[in-house]
Coordinates of C-alpha atoms in Angstrom, one line a residue:
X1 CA -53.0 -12.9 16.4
X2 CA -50.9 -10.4 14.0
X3 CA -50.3 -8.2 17.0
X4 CA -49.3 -11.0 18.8
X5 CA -46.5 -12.2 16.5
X6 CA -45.4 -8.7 16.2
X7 CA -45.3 -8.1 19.7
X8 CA -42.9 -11.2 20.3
X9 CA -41.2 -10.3 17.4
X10 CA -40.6 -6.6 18.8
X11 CA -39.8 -8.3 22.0
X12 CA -37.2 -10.3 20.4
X13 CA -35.7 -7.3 18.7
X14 CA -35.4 -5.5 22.0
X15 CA -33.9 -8.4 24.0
X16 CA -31.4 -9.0 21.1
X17 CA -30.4 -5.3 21.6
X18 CA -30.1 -5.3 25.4
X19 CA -28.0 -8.2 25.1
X20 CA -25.6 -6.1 22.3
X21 CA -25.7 -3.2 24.7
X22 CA -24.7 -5.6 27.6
X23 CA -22.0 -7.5 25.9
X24 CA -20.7 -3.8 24.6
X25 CA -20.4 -2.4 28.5
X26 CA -18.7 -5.5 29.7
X27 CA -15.8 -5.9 26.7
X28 CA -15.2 -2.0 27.3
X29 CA -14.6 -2.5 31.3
X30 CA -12.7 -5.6 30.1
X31 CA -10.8 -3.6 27.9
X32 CA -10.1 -1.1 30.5
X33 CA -9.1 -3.2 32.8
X34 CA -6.9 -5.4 30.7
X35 CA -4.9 -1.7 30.3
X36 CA -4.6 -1.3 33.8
X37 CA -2.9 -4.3 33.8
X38 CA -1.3 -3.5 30.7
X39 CA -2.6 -6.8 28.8
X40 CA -2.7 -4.9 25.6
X41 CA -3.3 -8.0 23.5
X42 CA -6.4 -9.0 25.2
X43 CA -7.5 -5.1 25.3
X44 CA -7.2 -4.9 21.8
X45 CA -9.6 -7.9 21.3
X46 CA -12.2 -6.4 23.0
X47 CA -11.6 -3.5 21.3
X48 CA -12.3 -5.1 18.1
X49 CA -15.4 -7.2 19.5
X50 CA -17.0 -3.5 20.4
X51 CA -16.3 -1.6 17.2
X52 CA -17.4 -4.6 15.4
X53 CA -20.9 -4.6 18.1
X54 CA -21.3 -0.8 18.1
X55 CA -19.6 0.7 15.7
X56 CA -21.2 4.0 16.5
X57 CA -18.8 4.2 18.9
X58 CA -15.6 4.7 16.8
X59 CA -15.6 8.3 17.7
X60 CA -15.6 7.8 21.4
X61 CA -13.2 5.0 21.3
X62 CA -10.9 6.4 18.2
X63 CA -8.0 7.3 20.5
X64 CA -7.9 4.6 23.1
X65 CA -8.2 2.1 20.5
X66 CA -5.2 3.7 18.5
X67 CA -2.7 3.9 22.3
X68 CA -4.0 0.2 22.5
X69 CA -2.9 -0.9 19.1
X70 CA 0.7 0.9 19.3
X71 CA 1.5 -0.7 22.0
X72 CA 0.4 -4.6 21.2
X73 CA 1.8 -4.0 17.7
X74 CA 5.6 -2.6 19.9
X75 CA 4.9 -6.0 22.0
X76 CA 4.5 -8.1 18.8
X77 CA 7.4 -6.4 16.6
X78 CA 9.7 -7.7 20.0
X79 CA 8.7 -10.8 19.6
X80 CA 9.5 -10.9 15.5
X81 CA 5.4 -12.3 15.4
X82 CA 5.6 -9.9 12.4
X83 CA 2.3 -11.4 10.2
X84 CA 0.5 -11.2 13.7
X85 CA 1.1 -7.7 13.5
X86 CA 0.1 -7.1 10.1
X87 CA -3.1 -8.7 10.5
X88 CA -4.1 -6.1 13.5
X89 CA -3.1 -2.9 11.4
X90 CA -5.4 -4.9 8.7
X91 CA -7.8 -4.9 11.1
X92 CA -7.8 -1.6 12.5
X93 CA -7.5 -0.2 8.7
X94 CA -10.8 -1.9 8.0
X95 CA -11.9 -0.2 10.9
X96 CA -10.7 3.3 10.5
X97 CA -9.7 3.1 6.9
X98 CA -9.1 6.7 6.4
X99 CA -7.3 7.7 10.0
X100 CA -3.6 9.1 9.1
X101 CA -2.1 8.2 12.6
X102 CA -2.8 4.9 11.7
X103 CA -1.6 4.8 8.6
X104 CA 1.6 6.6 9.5
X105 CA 2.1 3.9 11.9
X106 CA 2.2 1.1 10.0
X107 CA 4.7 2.8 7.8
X108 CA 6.9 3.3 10.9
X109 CA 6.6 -0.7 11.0
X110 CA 6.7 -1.0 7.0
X111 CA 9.8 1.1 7.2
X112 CA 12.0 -0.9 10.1
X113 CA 11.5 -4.1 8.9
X114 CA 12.5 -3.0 5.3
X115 CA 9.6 -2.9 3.4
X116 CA 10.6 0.7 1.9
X117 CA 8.3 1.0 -1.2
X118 CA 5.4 -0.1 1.1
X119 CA 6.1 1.9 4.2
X120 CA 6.0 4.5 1.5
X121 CA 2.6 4.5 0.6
X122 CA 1.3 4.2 4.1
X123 CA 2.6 7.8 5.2
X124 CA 2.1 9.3 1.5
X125 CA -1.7 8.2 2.5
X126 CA -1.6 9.6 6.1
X127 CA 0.0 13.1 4.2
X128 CA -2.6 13.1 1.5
X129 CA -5.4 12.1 4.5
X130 CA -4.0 15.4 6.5
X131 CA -1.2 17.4 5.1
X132 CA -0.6 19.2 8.0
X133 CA 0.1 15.7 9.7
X134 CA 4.4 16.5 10.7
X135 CA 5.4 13.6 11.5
X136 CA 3.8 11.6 8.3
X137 CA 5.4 14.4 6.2
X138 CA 9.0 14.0 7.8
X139 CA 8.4 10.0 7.0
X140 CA 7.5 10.2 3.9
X141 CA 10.5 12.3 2.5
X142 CA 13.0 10.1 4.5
X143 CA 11.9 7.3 3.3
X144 CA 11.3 8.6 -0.1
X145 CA 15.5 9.7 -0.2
X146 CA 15.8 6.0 0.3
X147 CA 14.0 5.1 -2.7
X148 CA 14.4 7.8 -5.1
X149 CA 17.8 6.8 -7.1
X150 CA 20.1 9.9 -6.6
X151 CA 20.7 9.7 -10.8
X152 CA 17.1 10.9 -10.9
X153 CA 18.3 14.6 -9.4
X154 CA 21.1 14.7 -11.4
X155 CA 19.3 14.3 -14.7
X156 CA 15.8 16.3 -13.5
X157 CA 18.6 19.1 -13.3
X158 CA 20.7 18.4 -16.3
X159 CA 19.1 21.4 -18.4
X160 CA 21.0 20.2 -22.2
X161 CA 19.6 16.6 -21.6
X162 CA 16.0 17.6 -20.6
X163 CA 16.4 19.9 -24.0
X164 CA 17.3 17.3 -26.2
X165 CA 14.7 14.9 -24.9
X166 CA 12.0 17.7 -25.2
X167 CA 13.4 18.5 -28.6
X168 CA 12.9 15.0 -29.8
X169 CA 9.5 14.0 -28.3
X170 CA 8.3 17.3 -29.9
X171 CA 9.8 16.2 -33.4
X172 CA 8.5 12.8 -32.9
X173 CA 4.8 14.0 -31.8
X174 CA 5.0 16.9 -34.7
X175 CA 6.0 14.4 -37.0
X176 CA 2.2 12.5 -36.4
X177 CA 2.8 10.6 -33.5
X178 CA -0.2 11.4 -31.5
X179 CA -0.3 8.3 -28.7
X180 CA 2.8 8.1 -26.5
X181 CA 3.9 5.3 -24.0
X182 CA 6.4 6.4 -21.1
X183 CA 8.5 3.6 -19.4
X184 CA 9.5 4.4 -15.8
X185 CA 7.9 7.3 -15.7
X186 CA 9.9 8.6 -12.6
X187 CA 8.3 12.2 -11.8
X188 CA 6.9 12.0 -14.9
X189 CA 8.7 14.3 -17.1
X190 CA 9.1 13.1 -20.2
X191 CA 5.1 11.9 -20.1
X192 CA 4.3 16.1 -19.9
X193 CA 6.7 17.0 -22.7
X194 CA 4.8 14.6 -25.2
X195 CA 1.5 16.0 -23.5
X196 CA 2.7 19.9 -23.6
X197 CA 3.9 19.1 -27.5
X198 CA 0.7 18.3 -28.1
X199 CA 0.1 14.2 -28.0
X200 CA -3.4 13.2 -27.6
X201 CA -2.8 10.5 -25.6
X202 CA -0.2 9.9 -22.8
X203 CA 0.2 6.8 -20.8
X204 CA 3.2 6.3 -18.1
X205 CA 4.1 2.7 -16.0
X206 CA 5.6 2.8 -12.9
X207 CA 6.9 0.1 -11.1
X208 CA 8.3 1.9 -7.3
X209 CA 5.3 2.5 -6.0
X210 CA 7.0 5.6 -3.9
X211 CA 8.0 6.5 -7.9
X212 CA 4.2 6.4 -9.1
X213 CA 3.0 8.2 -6.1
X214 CA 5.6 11.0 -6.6
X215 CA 4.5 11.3 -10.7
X216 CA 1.2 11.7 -9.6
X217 CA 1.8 14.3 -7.4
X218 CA 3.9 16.4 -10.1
X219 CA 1.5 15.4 -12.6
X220 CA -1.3 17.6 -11.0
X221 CA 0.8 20.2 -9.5
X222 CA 0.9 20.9 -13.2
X223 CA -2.6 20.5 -14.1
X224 CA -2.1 17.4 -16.4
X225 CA -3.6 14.8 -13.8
X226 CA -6.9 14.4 -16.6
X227 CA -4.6 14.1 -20.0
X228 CA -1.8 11.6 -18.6
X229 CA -2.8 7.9 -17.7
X230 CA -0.3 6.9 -14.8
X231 CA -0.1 2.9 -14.0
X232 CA 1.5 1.4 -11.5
X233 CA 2.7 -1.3 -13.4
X234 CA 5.8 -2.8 -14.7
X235 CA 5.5 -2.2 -18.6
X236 CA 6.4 -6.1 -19.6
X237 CA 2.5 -6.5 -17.3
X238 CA 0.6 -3.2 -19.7
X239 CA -2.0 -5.4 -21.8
X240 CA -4.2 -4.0 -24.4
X241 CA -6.9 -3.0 -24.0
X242 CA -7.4 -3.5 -20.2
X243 CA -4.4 -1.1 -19.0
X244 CA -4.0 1.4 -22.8
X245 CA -6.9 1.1 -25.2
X246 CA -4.8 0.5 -28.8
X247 CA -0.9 0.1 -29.6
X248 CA 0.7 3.6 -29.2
X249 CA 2.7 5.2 -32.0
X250 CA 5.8 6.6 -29.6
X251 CA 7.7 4.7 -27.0
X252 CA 9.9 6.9 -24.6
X253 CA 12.3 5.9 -21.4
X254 CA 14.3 6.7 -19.2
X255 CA 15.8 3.7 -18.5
X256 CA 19.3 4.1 -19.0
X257 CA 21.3 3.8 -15.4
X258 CA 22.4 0.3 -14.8
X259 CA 20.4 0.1 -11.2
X260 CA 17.0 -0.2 -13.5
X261 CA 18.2 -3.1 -15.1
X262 CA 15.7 -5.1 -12.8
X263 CA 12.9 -3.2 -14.7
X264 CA 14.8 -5.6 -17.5
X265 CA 15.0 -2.6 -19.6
X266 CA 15.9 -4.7 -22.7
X267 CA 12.7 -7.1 -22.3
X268 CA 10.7 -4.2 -21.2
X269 CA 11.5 -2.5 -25.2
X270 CA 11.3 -5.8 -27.1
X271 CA 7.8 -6.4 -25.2
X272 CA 6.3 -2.8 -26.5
X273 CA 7.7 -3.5 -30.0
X274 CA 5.9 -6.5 -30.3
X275 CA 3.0 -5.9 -28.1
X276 CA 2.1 -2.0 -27.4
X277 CA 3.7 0.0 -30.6
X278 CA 2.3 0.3 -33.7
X279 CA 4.3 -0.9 -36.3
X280 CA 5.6 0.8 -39.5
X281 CA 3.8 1.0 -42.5

């Protein structure tokens, strides 16, 4: 009687998987066929029944799938069904979470529809996913020359300023104060002269996401990526201790051009005086 049960039961198993197999064949000659016909909207549904069925065929599929997304998401952008779109890159994110032409695409989409910042981070992660990838690379620095305020050149190149600023962080930090806090980090700079004076702790918020991405990148070109926390948050959001473990003993910024004034620069000071610096003694 055992055998028995396991014998229907095996027999059940093996029918369930023909069926998978079955269903599988037919959605891909559906697909197919819906291309012919260039019905990419119903392709791409059975596209996303097989992946979901067998999704050891990714691989096989990778490419078609990708030619069959661009072109519903181009028939959906024309007819402004904008979330609809969204939800398929979703979709084929969950599915390929780590392909770059993917990723590259939905900036493209981010990018048109003015969602700067965003479309940002999608083609910094097709870059970072393959850095020979020329087209993500081109993306990213165009839309990064949208984003990045032109005052932030002419101060990374201002060599007196930068002096003065190191000068003082490396008075303040000589003079005991060992945790530092950096608001608007930008690429980061001031965050490495409190870590090269010789702070023991270094955290930086970033709000721009495109901002963030760009300090983290400049952060470990110079080997610093371990010593300097980087959050991509707006400071008046930093809570202690979930985001920096204890009040810090040095607040630096620079926060001084009026187009950061939606930071709220003067909120974002009064809130780490009363909330993230340690007060006098």
């Amino acid at each position: 009687m055992p055998n028995s049960n396991a014998k229907l039961h095996n027999n059940h198993r093996g029918g369930r998987e023909a069926s998978r197999r079955e269903l599988v064949s037919r959605s891909l000659q559906s697909a197919q066929h819906c291309l012919e016909n260039q019905d990419f909207g119903t392709a791409y549904a059975h596209y996303l029944l097989v992946l979901n069925l067998a999704p050891e065929l990714k691989t096989t599929v990778k490419e078609t799938f990708q030619f069959t997304l661009f072109k519903w998401a181009e028939e959906l952008d024309s007819l402004a069904r904008i979330q609809d779109l969204f939800n398929c890159y979703e979709q084929a994110l969950e599915l390929y979470p780590n392909d770059e032409v993917i990723c590259n695409s939905m900036g493209e989409h981010l990018f048109r529809m003015g969602f700067r910042d965003e479309a940002a981070g999608y083609f910094h992660k097709a870059v970072k996913l393959n850095p020979d990838f020329a087209d993500a690379k081109e993306n990213f620095y165009r839309v990064a020359n949208w984003l990045v305020e032109r005052w932030h050149f002419i101060m990374l190149n201002d060599a007196k300023r930068n002096l003065t600023y190191l000068r003082a962080i490396e008075n303040a930090v000589h003079s005991g104060s060992k945790s530092v806090l950096d608001i608007g980090t930008g690429t980061g700079i001031l965050s490495m002269f409190a870590k090269k004076a010789g702070a023991s702790f270094v955290y930086a918020c970033e709000l721009s996401k495109t901002m963030y991405e760009l300090a983290r990148d400049v952060v470990a070109a110079n080997n610093m990526e371990r010593e300097i926390k980087l959050l991509h948050l707006k400071s008046l959001d930093i809570e202690i201790p979930k985001h920096i473990p204890e009040r810090v003993s040095l607040v630096v910024t620079e926060t001084v051009d009026a187009g950061l004034f939606g930071e709220g620069i003067v909120e974002s000071l009064i809130h780490a005086w009363e909330h993230l610096l340690l007060k006098p003694k």
